[in-house]
Coordinates of C-alpha atoms in Angstrom, one line a residue:
M1003 CA -9.3 3.6 73.6
A1004 CA -8.1 0.1 74.1
S1005 CA -6.2 -0.2 77.4
V1006 CA -3.5 -2.2 75.6
L1007 CA -2.4 1.0 73.9
L1008 CA -2.4 3.0 77.2
Y1009 CA -0.5 0.6 79.4
H1010 CA 2.2 -0.6 77.1
V1011 CA 5.5 1.1 76.2
V1012 CA 7.8 0.9 73.2
G1013 CA 10.6 -0.6 75.3
D1014 CA 8.9 -4.0 75.2
L1015 CA 8.8 -4.0 71.4
T1016 CA 12.6 -3.8 71.3
V1017 CA 13.0 -7.3 72.8
G1018 CA 15.0 -9.3 70.3
K1019 CA 15.6 -6.3 68.0
P1020 CA 19.2 -6.1 66.7
E1021 CA 21.3 -3.1 67.5
L1022 CA 21.2 -0.3 64.8
V1023 CA 24.2 -0.1 62.5
E1024 CA 24.2 3.3 60.9
F1025 CA 24.4 3.5 57.2
C1026 CA 26.3 6.7 56.3
D1027 CA 25.5 9.0 53.4
V1028 CA 29.1 8.8 52.1
E1029 CA 28.6 5.1 51.3
T1030 CA 28.0 4.1 47.6
V1031 CA 24.8 3.1 45.8
E1032 CA 26.3 -0.4 45.4
S1033 CA 26.6 -0.7 49.2
A1034 CA 23.1 0.7 49.7
I1035 CA 21.7 -2.0 47.4
R1036 CA 23.4 -4.7 49.4
A1037 CA 22.2 -3.1 52.7
I1038 CA 18.6 -2.9 51.5
G1039 CA 18.6 -6.5 50.4
E1040 CA 19.9 -7.6 53.8
S1041 CA 17.4 -5.3 55.8
T1042 CA 14.1 -6.4 57.1
E1043 CA 12.3 -3.7 55.0
C1044 CA 12.6 -2.1 51.6
G1045 CA 14.3 1.0 53.0
I1046 CA 17.2 1.9 55.2
P1047 CA 17.8 5.0 57.4
V1048 CA 20.7 7.1 56.2
W1049 CA 22.9 9.2 58.5
K1050 CA 25.6 11.8 58.3
R1051 CA 28.9 10.8 59.9
S1052 CA 29.4 11.9 63.5
S1053 CA 31.8 14.9 63.7
H1054 CA 32.0 14.5 67.5
V1055 CA 34.7 11.9 67.8
G1056 CA 35.2 10.8 71.4
M1057 CA 32.3 12.9 72.6
I1058 CA 29.1 11.4 74.1
E1059 CA 26.3 12.3 71.6
N1060 CA 22.9 13.4 73.0
N1061 CA 19.6 12.6 71.3
E1062 CA 19.3 16.1 69.7
M1063 CA 22.7 15.7 68.0
R1064 CA 21.9 12.3 66.7
Q1065 CA 18.5 13.4 65.4
Q1066 CA 20.2 16.2 63.5
R1067 CA 22.5 13.7 61.8
F1068 CA 19.6 11.7 60.4
V1069 CA 19.2 12.4 56.7
G1070 CA 16.2 10.3 55.5
I1071 CA 15.1 6.9 54.4
L1072 CA 16.5 5.4 51.2
T1073 CA 14.2 3.0 49.4
S1074 CA 14.8 0.6 46.5
L1075 CA 12.6 2.7 44.3
D1076 CA 14.8 5.8 45.0
I1077 CA 17.8 3.9 43.8
I1078 CA 16.2 2.4 40.7
S1079 CA 14.8 5.9 39.8
F1080 CA 18.4 7.3 40.0
L1081 CA 19.9 4.4 38.0
A1082 CA 17.2 4.9 35.3
K1083 CA 18.6 8.4 34.4
S1084 CA 20.3 8.5 31.0
Q1085 CA 23.7 9.4 32.4
C1086 CA 23.6 6.5 34.8
L1087 CA 22.6 4.1 32.1
E1088 CA 25.5 5.3 29.9
D1089 CA 28.0 4.7 32.7
Q1090 CA 26.6 2.1 35.2
D1091 CA 29.9 1.6 37.0
K1092 CA 30.2 5.3 37.8
A1093 CA 26.5 5.3 38.9
M1094 CA 27.0 2.4 41.3
K1095 CA 29.9 4.3 42.9
T1096 CA 27.9 7.4 43.5
Q1097 CA 27.5 8.5 47.1
V1098 CA 24.2 7.9 48.7
S1099 CA 23.9 11.5 49.7
D1100 CA 23.2 12.3 46.0
V1101 CA 20.3 9.8 45.9
V1102 CA 18.5 9.9 49.2
V1103 CA 15.6 12.3 49.6
P1104 CA 16.3 14.4 52.7
N1105 CA 13.5 14.3 55.3
N1106 CA 14.6 14.6 58.9
T1107 CA 11.0 14.1 60.2
L1108 CA 10.7 10.4 59.2
L1109 CA 12.6 9.3 62.3
K1110 CA 12.3 10.2 65.9
I1111 CA 14.3 9.2 69.0
V1112 CA 12.1 8.1 71.9
D1113 CA 12.6 6.8 75.4
P1114 CA 11.9 3.1 76.1
G1115 CA 9.2 4.2 78.6
T1116 CA 7.2 6.1 75.9
R1117 CA 3.6 4.9 75.9
L1118 CA 2.6 2.9 72.9
I1119 CA -0.4 5.2 72.3
D1120 CA 2.1 8.2 72.1
A1121 CA 4.3 6.3 69.7
L1122 CA 1.3 5.5 67.5
E1123 CA 0.4 9.2 67.4
M1124 CA 3.9 10.1 66.2
M1125 CA 3.6 7.5 63.4
K1126 CA 0.2 8.8 62.5
Q1127 CA 1.8 12.2 62.0
G1128 CA 4.3 10.8 59.5
V1129 CA 7.1 9.3 61.6
R1130 CA 8.2 6.0 60.0
R1131 CA 10.9 4.8 62.4
L1132 CA 11.4 5.1 66.1
L1133 CA 15.0 5.0 67.4
V1134 CA 14.9 3.5 70.9
P1135 CA 17.9 3.4 73.3
K1136 CA 18.9 -0.2 73.8
S1137 CA 20.5 -1.3 77.0
K1138 CA 21.1 -4.6 78.8
V1139 CA 19.7 -3.1 81.9
W1140 CA 16.3 -2.5 80.3
K1141 CA 13.8 -5.2 81.1
G1142 CA 10.5 -5.4 79.3
M1143 CA 7.6 -5.5 81.6
S1144 CA 4.5 -7.6 81.0
K1145 CA 1.1 -6.1 81.5
R1146 CA 1.9 -3.3 83.8
F1147 CA 4.3 -1.6 81.4
S1148 CA 3.8 2.1 81.9
I1149 CA 1.5 2.1 85.0
L1150 CA 2.2 5.1 87.2
Y1151 CA 5.3 4.5 89.3
N1152 CA 5.7 6.8 92.3
G1153 CA 3.2 9.2 90.8
K1154 CA 5.1 9.6 87.5
W1155 CA 5.0 7.8 84.2
L1156 CA 8.0 5.5 83.7
K1157 CA 10.3 7.6 81.5
N1158 CA 13.8 6.1 81.7
I1159 CA 15.7 3.2 83.3
D1160 CA 17.2 5.4 86.1
N1161 CA 13.7 6.0 87.5
C1162 CA 12.8 2.3 87.7
S1163 CA 12.9 0.4 90.9
G1164 CA 15.2 -2.5 91.5
N1165 CA 12.4 -5.0 90.6
N1166 CA 12.4 -3.6 87.0
L1167 CA 16.1 -4.1 86.5
I1168 CA 18.0 -7.2 85.5
A1169 CA 19.9 -8.4 88.5
N1170 CA 23.6 -8.3 87.6
A1171 CA 26.4 -7.9 90.1
N1172 CA 28.6 -6.5 87.3
R1173 CA 26.1 -3.9 86.1
P1174 CA 27.7 -0.5 85.4
S1175 CA 27.1 2.6 87.4
S1176 CA 24.1 4.8 86.6
S1177 CA 26.2 7.3 84.7
S1178 CA 28.0 4.7 82.6
A1179 CA 24.7 2.9 82.0
A1180 CA 23.2 6.1 80.7
A1181 CA 26.1 6.6 78.4
Y1182 CA 25.7 3.0 77.2
M1183 CA 22.1 3.6 76.4
R1184 CA 22.9 6.7 74.4
D1185 CA 25.4 4.7 72.3
K1186 CA 23.2 1.6 71.7
F1187 CA 20.0 1.9 69.8
C1188 CA 17.5 -0.2 67.9
C1189 CA 15.0 0.8 65.3
L1190 CA 11.3 0.2 65.4
S1191 CA 9.2 0.5 62.3
R1192 CA 5.5 0.7 61.6
E1193 CA 5.6 -3.0 60.7
D1194 CA 6.8 -3.8 64.2
M1195 CA 3.8 -1.9 65.5
I1196 CA 1.3 -3.8 63.3
R1197 CA 2.9 -7.1 64.3
F1198 CA 2.4 -6.2 67.9
L1199 CA -1.2 -5.1 67.4
I1200 CA -2.2 -8.2 65.5
G1201 CA -1.1 -10.2 68.6
C1202 CA -3.6 -8.1 70.7
L1203 CA -6.7 -8.5 68.5
G1204 CA -8.9 -9.5 71.5
A1205 CA -7.9 -6.3 73.4
L1206 CA -8.8 -4.2 70.3
A1207 CA -12.3 -5.7 69.8
P1208 CA -14.6 -4.9 68.1
L1209 CA -12.2 -3.1 65.7
P1210 CA -10.5 -6.1 64.1
L1211 CA -13.9 -7.5 63.0
S1212 CA -14.9 -4.3 61.4
S1213 CA -14.5 -3.7 57.7
I1214 CA -11.9 -1.3 56.5
S1215 CA -14.6 0.8 54.8
S1216 CA -16.6 1.2 58.0
L1217 CA -13.4 2.3 59.8
G1218 CA -12.6 4.9 57.1
A1219 CA -9.2 3.1 56.5
V1220 CA -9.5 3.2 52.7
N1221 CA -7.2 5.9 51.3
L1222 CA -8.8 7.3 48.1
S1223 CA -5.8 9.6 47.4
Y1224 CA -3.5 7.0 45.7
S1225 CA -1.0 7.5 42.9
S1226 CA -1.6 5.8 39.6
I1227 CA -0.3 5.7 36.0
E1228 CA -1.9 4.4 32.8
A1229 CA -0.3 1.2 31.5
S1230 CA 0.4 2.8 28.1
L1231 CA 2.5 5.6 29.5
P1232 CA 6.3 5.4 30.0
A1233 CA 7.1 3.6 33.2
V1234 CA 9.6 6.3 34.2
E1235 CA 6.7 8.7 34.6
A1236 CA 5.8 6.7 37.8
T1237 CA 8.8 8.3 39.5
Q1238 CA 7.4 11.8 38.7
K1239 CA 4.2 11.0 40.6
H1240 CA 6.1 11.6 43.9
P1241 CA 4.2 9.0 45.8
G1242 CA 4.4 9.8 49.5
D1243 CA 3.3 7.1 51.9
P1244 CA 3.5 4.4 50.9
T1245 CA 6.0 4.6 48.0
A1246 CA 3.8 2.9 45.4
V1247 CA 2.1 3.8 42.1
A1248 CA -0.7 1.7 40.7
V1249 CA -0.5 0.7 37.0
V1250 CA -4.0 0.9 35.6
E1251 CA -6.1 0.6 32.5
I1252 CA -8.9 3.1 32.3
T1253 CA -12.2 1.5 31.2
Q1254 CA -14.8 3.1 29.0
D1255 CA -16.8 4.2 32.1
G1256 CA -13.8 5.9 33.6
R1257 CA -12.9 3.3 36.3
H1258 CA -9.4 2.2 37.0
K1259 CA -8.6 -1.5 36.3
I1260 CA -5.4 -2.4 38.3
L1261 CA -2.8 -4.4 36.4
G1262 CA 0.2 -4.1 38.8
E1263 CA 2.3 -1.6 40.7
I1264 CA 5.6 0.1 40.7
S1265 CA 6.7 0.3 44.3
A1266 CA 9.6 0.1 46.7
S1267 CA 8.3 -3.2 48.2
K1268 CA 7.9 -4.9 44.8
L1269 CA 11.4 -3.9 43.8
W1270 CA 13.0 -4.7 47.2
K1271 CA 15.2 -7.6 46.2
C1272 CA 15.4 -7.2 42.4
D1273 CA 18.2 -6.8 39.9
Y1274 CA 18.5 -3.0 40.2
L1275 CA 20.4 -2.4 36.9
A1276 CA 17.9 -4.5 34.9
A1277 CA 14.9 -2.8 36.6
A1278 CA 16.5 0.7 35.9
W1279 CA 16.8 -0.1 32.2
A1280 CA 13.2 -1.4 32.1
L1281 CA 12.0 1.7 33.9
A1282 CA 13.7 4.0 31.4
N1283 CA 12.7 2.1 28.3
L1284 CA 9.4 0.3 28.8
S1285 CA 5.8 1.4 29.2
A1286 CA 4.3 1.0 32.7
G1287 CA 2.3 -2.0 31.5
Q1288 CA 5.3 -3.7 30.0
F1289 CA 7.3 -3.0 33.1
V1290 CA 4.9 -4.8 35.5
M1291 CA 3.9 -7.5 33.1
G1292 CA 7.3 -8.6 32.1
A1293 CA 9.1 -7.7 28.9
E1294 CA 10.1 -11.1 27.7
D1295 CA 6.5 -12.1 26.7
N1296 CA 5.3 -8.7 25.6
V1297 CA 8.2 -6.7 24.0
S1298 CA 9.6 -7.4 20.6
S1299 CA 13.3 -8.1 20.3
R1300 CA 13.9 -4.7 18.8
L1301 CA 12.9 -3.1 22.0
L1302 CA 15.3 -5.1 24.1
P1303 CA 18.6 -3.5 24.9
D1304 CA 21.4 -4.3 22.4
F1305 CA 23.8 -4.5 25.4
S1306 CA 24.0 -7.0 28.1
V1307 CA 23.0 -6.0 31.6
N1308 CA 25.7 -6.8 34.1
S1309 CA 24.8 -7.0 37.8
T1310 CA 27.7 -5.4 39.5
V1311 CA 26.2 -6.2 42.9
E1312 CA 25.6 -9.9 42.7
D1313 CA 27.2 -11.3 39.6
N1314 CA 30.7 -10.1 40.5
K1315 CA 30.6 -12.3 43.5
V1316 CA 32.1 -15.7 42.8
A1317 CA 33.2 -18.4 45.1
N1318 CA 36.9 -17.6 44.9
G1319 CA 36.4 -13.9 45.1
G1320 CA 37.3 -13.3 41.5
G1321 CA 36.1 -13.7 37.9
S1322 CA 34.1 -11.6 35.6
A1323 CA 30.4 -10.7 35.7
R1324 CA 28.0 -12.9 33.9
A1325 CA 26.3 -11.1 31.0
R1326 CA 22.7 -11.6 30.5
K1327 CA 19.8 -9.8 28.8
F1328 CA 16.9 -8.1 30.5
T1329 CA 14.0 -10.4 31.4
S1330 CA 11.0 -10.0 33.6
R1331 CA 12.5 -12.4 36.1
S1332 CA 15.6 -10.2 36.5
I1333 CA 13.5 -7.5 38.1
G1334 CA 11.7 -9.9 40.4
F1335 CA 8.7 -10.8 38.3
N1336 CA 7.9 -14.3 37.0
P1337 CA 5.2 -14.2 34.4
V1338 CA 3.1 -17.3 33.7
S1339 CA 1.5 -16.1 30.5
P1340 CA 1.4 -13.1 28.3
S1341 CA -1.8 -11.0 28.9
F1342 CA -1.0 -7.4 28.6
G1343 CA -3.2 -5.5 26.1
M1344 CA -6.6 -3.9 25.8
G1345 CA -9.4 -6.3 26.3
K1346 CA -7.2 -8.9 27.9
T1347 CA -7.6 -10.3 31.4
M1348 CA -5.6 -9.1 34.4
Y1349 CA -2.1 -10.5 34.7
R1350 CA -1.5 -13.0 37.5
G1351 CA 1.9 -14.0 38.9
R1352 CA 4.6 -12.6 41.1
S1353 CA 3.8 -9.2 39.7
A1354 CA 0.2 -9.3 40.6
P1355 CA -0.6 -6.6 43.1
L1356 CA -1.7 -7.4 46.6
T1357 CA -5.4 -6.6 46.8
C1358 CA -8.3 -6.8 49.3
K1359 CA -12.0 -5.7 49.1
T1360 CA -13.8 -2.8 50.7
S1361 CA -15.6 -5.3 52.9
S1362 CA -12.4 -7.0 54.2
S1363 CA -11.9 -6.8 57.9
L1364 CA -9.1 -4.8 59.5
A1365 CA -7.6 -7.9 61.0
A1366 CA -7.5 -9.7 57.6
V1367 CA -5.8 -6.8 55.9
M1368 CA -3.2 -6.5 58.7
A1369 CA -2.5 -10.3 58.4
Q1370 CA -2.3 -9.9 54.6
M1371 CA 0.3 -7.1 54.8
L1372 CA 2.5 -9.0 57.4
S1373 CA 2.4 -12.3 55.6
H1374 CA 3.5 -10.7 52.3
R1375 CA 5.9 -8.2 54.0
A1376 CA 4.1 -5.4 52.2
N1377 CA 3.5 -1.9 53.5
H1378 CA 0.2 -1.4 51.6
V1379 CA -2.7 -3.3 50.1
W1380 CA -4.8 -2.1 47.1
V1381 CA -8.5 -2.0 47.7
T1382 CA -10.9 -3.1 44.9
E1383 CA -14.7 -3.2 44.6
D1384 CA -16.5 -6.0 46.4
D1385 CA -18.1 -7.3 43.1
N1386 CA -15.1 -6.7 40.8
D1387 CA -11.6 -7.7 41.8
D1388 CA -10.0 -5.6 39.0
V1389 CA -11.6 -2.2 39.7
L1390 CA -9.4 -0.1 42.0
V1391 CA -11.0 2.2 44.6
G1392 CA -8.2 3.0 47.0
M1393 CA -5.4 1.6 49.1
V1394 CA -4.6 0.8 52.8
G1395 CA -1.2 1.6 54.2
Y1396 CA 0.4 1.5 57.6
A1397 CA -0.7 5.0 58.5
D1398 CA -4.3 4.2 57.6
I1399 CA -4.3 1.2 59.9
L1400 CA -2.7 3.1 62.8
V1401 CA -5.5 5.7 62.5
A1402 CA -8.1 3.0 62.5
V1403 CA -6.9 1.2 65.6
T1404 CA -6.9 4.4 67.6
K1405 CA -10.5 5.4 66.7
Q1406 CA -13.0 5.9 69.5
P1407 CA -15.7 3.2 69.6
A1408 CA -18.4 5.6 68.6
A1409 CA -16.5 6.7 65.5
F1410 CA -17.2 3.5 63.6
I1411 CA -20.0 1.0 63.0
P1412 CA -18.9 -2.4 64.4
S1413 CA -19.3 -5.5 62.2
T1414 CA -21.6 -8.3 63.1
R1415 CA -19.3 -11.0 61.7
S1416 CA -18.3 -13.9 63.9
I1417 CA -14.8 -14.9 64.9
M1418 CA -15.2 -18.0 62.7
E1419 CA -15.9 -15.8 59.7
L1420 CA -12.8 -13.7 60.5
A1421 CA -10.6 -16.7 60.8
S1422 CA -11.8 -18.0 57.5
E1423 CA -11.1 -14.7 55.8
I1424 CA -7.6 -14.5 57.2
Q1425 CA -6.8 -18.0 56.0
S1426 CA -8.0 -17.3 52.5

C-alpha cells in the first residue's frame, strides 16, 4: 500500500473547493438543468428541505435529508416520456423529486481528518460524493497529514494542536467553531480523488506504468444497445456506475463494434428538449450519429423545438424563444460526415466515444479521463480500435490503485514511453 494513501487525509483535498449550496428536491427540472450546466460534473446532489429551522443540524440529520444524485441522463429520460413531449412547459416545471432516483448511499459525510485510504474504500463500495465540513480554522497539512497525534489519529479540528490551526486573534470559540463547521460543507467527488492521485504517480509506482488489463481494471460488465434499436431503450438498461450505455453494431462473428454512447457525461451541456425528442423518436445509431445527416425529413418533428432554458434568455430580460428544428448539434454532437449504416466506417466527431486499449497504462487512462472530464473510458482490442471489450470507470481505477504489489504484474515500460502515451 502506497504511503501517500495512508498519511494523507481528505481535509487537504478541500483546499479551494467552494462551499456546498444545497439543491432541494422541490426545485423544478428547469432549475436542475441550469444547475447541472453550471456544476463541475454532470450530476448534482439533491436534498430535502431542512425541517429543523433555527436548530443546529448534526451529521446524521443531514445525511437523512440527502435524496440522491440527479444526472443529465435522468432528466432527458424523463423529458422523453410521451406526456412530457406533449406538454414541455409543464414538464420543465415538474419538481425534481419526481425525477431523481432516490439513493441515500451515494453520499457520505466524513470528517476532514479521515484518512485518504479510508475515503477510497468508501468510494470503492459505491459512495460517489464525500461531504466534508469546511471551516476557516482547518489548515491542510503537507506530508504529515494524519500521522498519529498524541497517540490518536487526527479526527477533528478540536483535537489539533495550536500549530495546526490558522492563527487568528478573532477566531471563534471551540463551540461556535464546531457549529460553524457543521453548517459549512464542501463536496468531494471521485474526480477530485483521481486528480489528486495523478499528482502522486511517483509515490504510486509501479502501478501507473502497469496496463489496465494487468491490474484487472477493465470492467467486462458494461451496458450496450444495438444501433438499430430505439434509442429510448438505452434508458431501460439501468446502467449503474458509470451512467453510460454503449451503442454498438454486432459483427458476424458476434463481436461488438462501438459507434458511440448514450451517457450522462455526453449529454451534460446539451439542449435537453432536443435530446429528449431524439431519444424518444430515433434509433440509437441515429441518436449518436446525428439526425441531420442520417434521417429523412419525414422523420424530423413537424414542430419546432423551443429551448425554454436558454432561448428564453435575452439581453433585456424579455422576448420570445427562438424556434429551431432538431439537429445533431443541438444535442451536443457535431458530425463531420454521414457514416451510419451497415458496412460503413465508425463515425468520428464530437460524438465519437472516448476509448483506450487493453494495453494502455493506468496513468494514461487517468489522464485521458481528466482531460476530457469523463467518468469512464471504453476499452477496445489492441489490434482493432472498433471492437469493444469493456470499460474503465472511476471505481475500477480506485480498486486498481489500492491493489497490493503482489496482486498485479508490473509493466516494464519506461517513463519516456508512458509520457509519450499520455501526450498522444
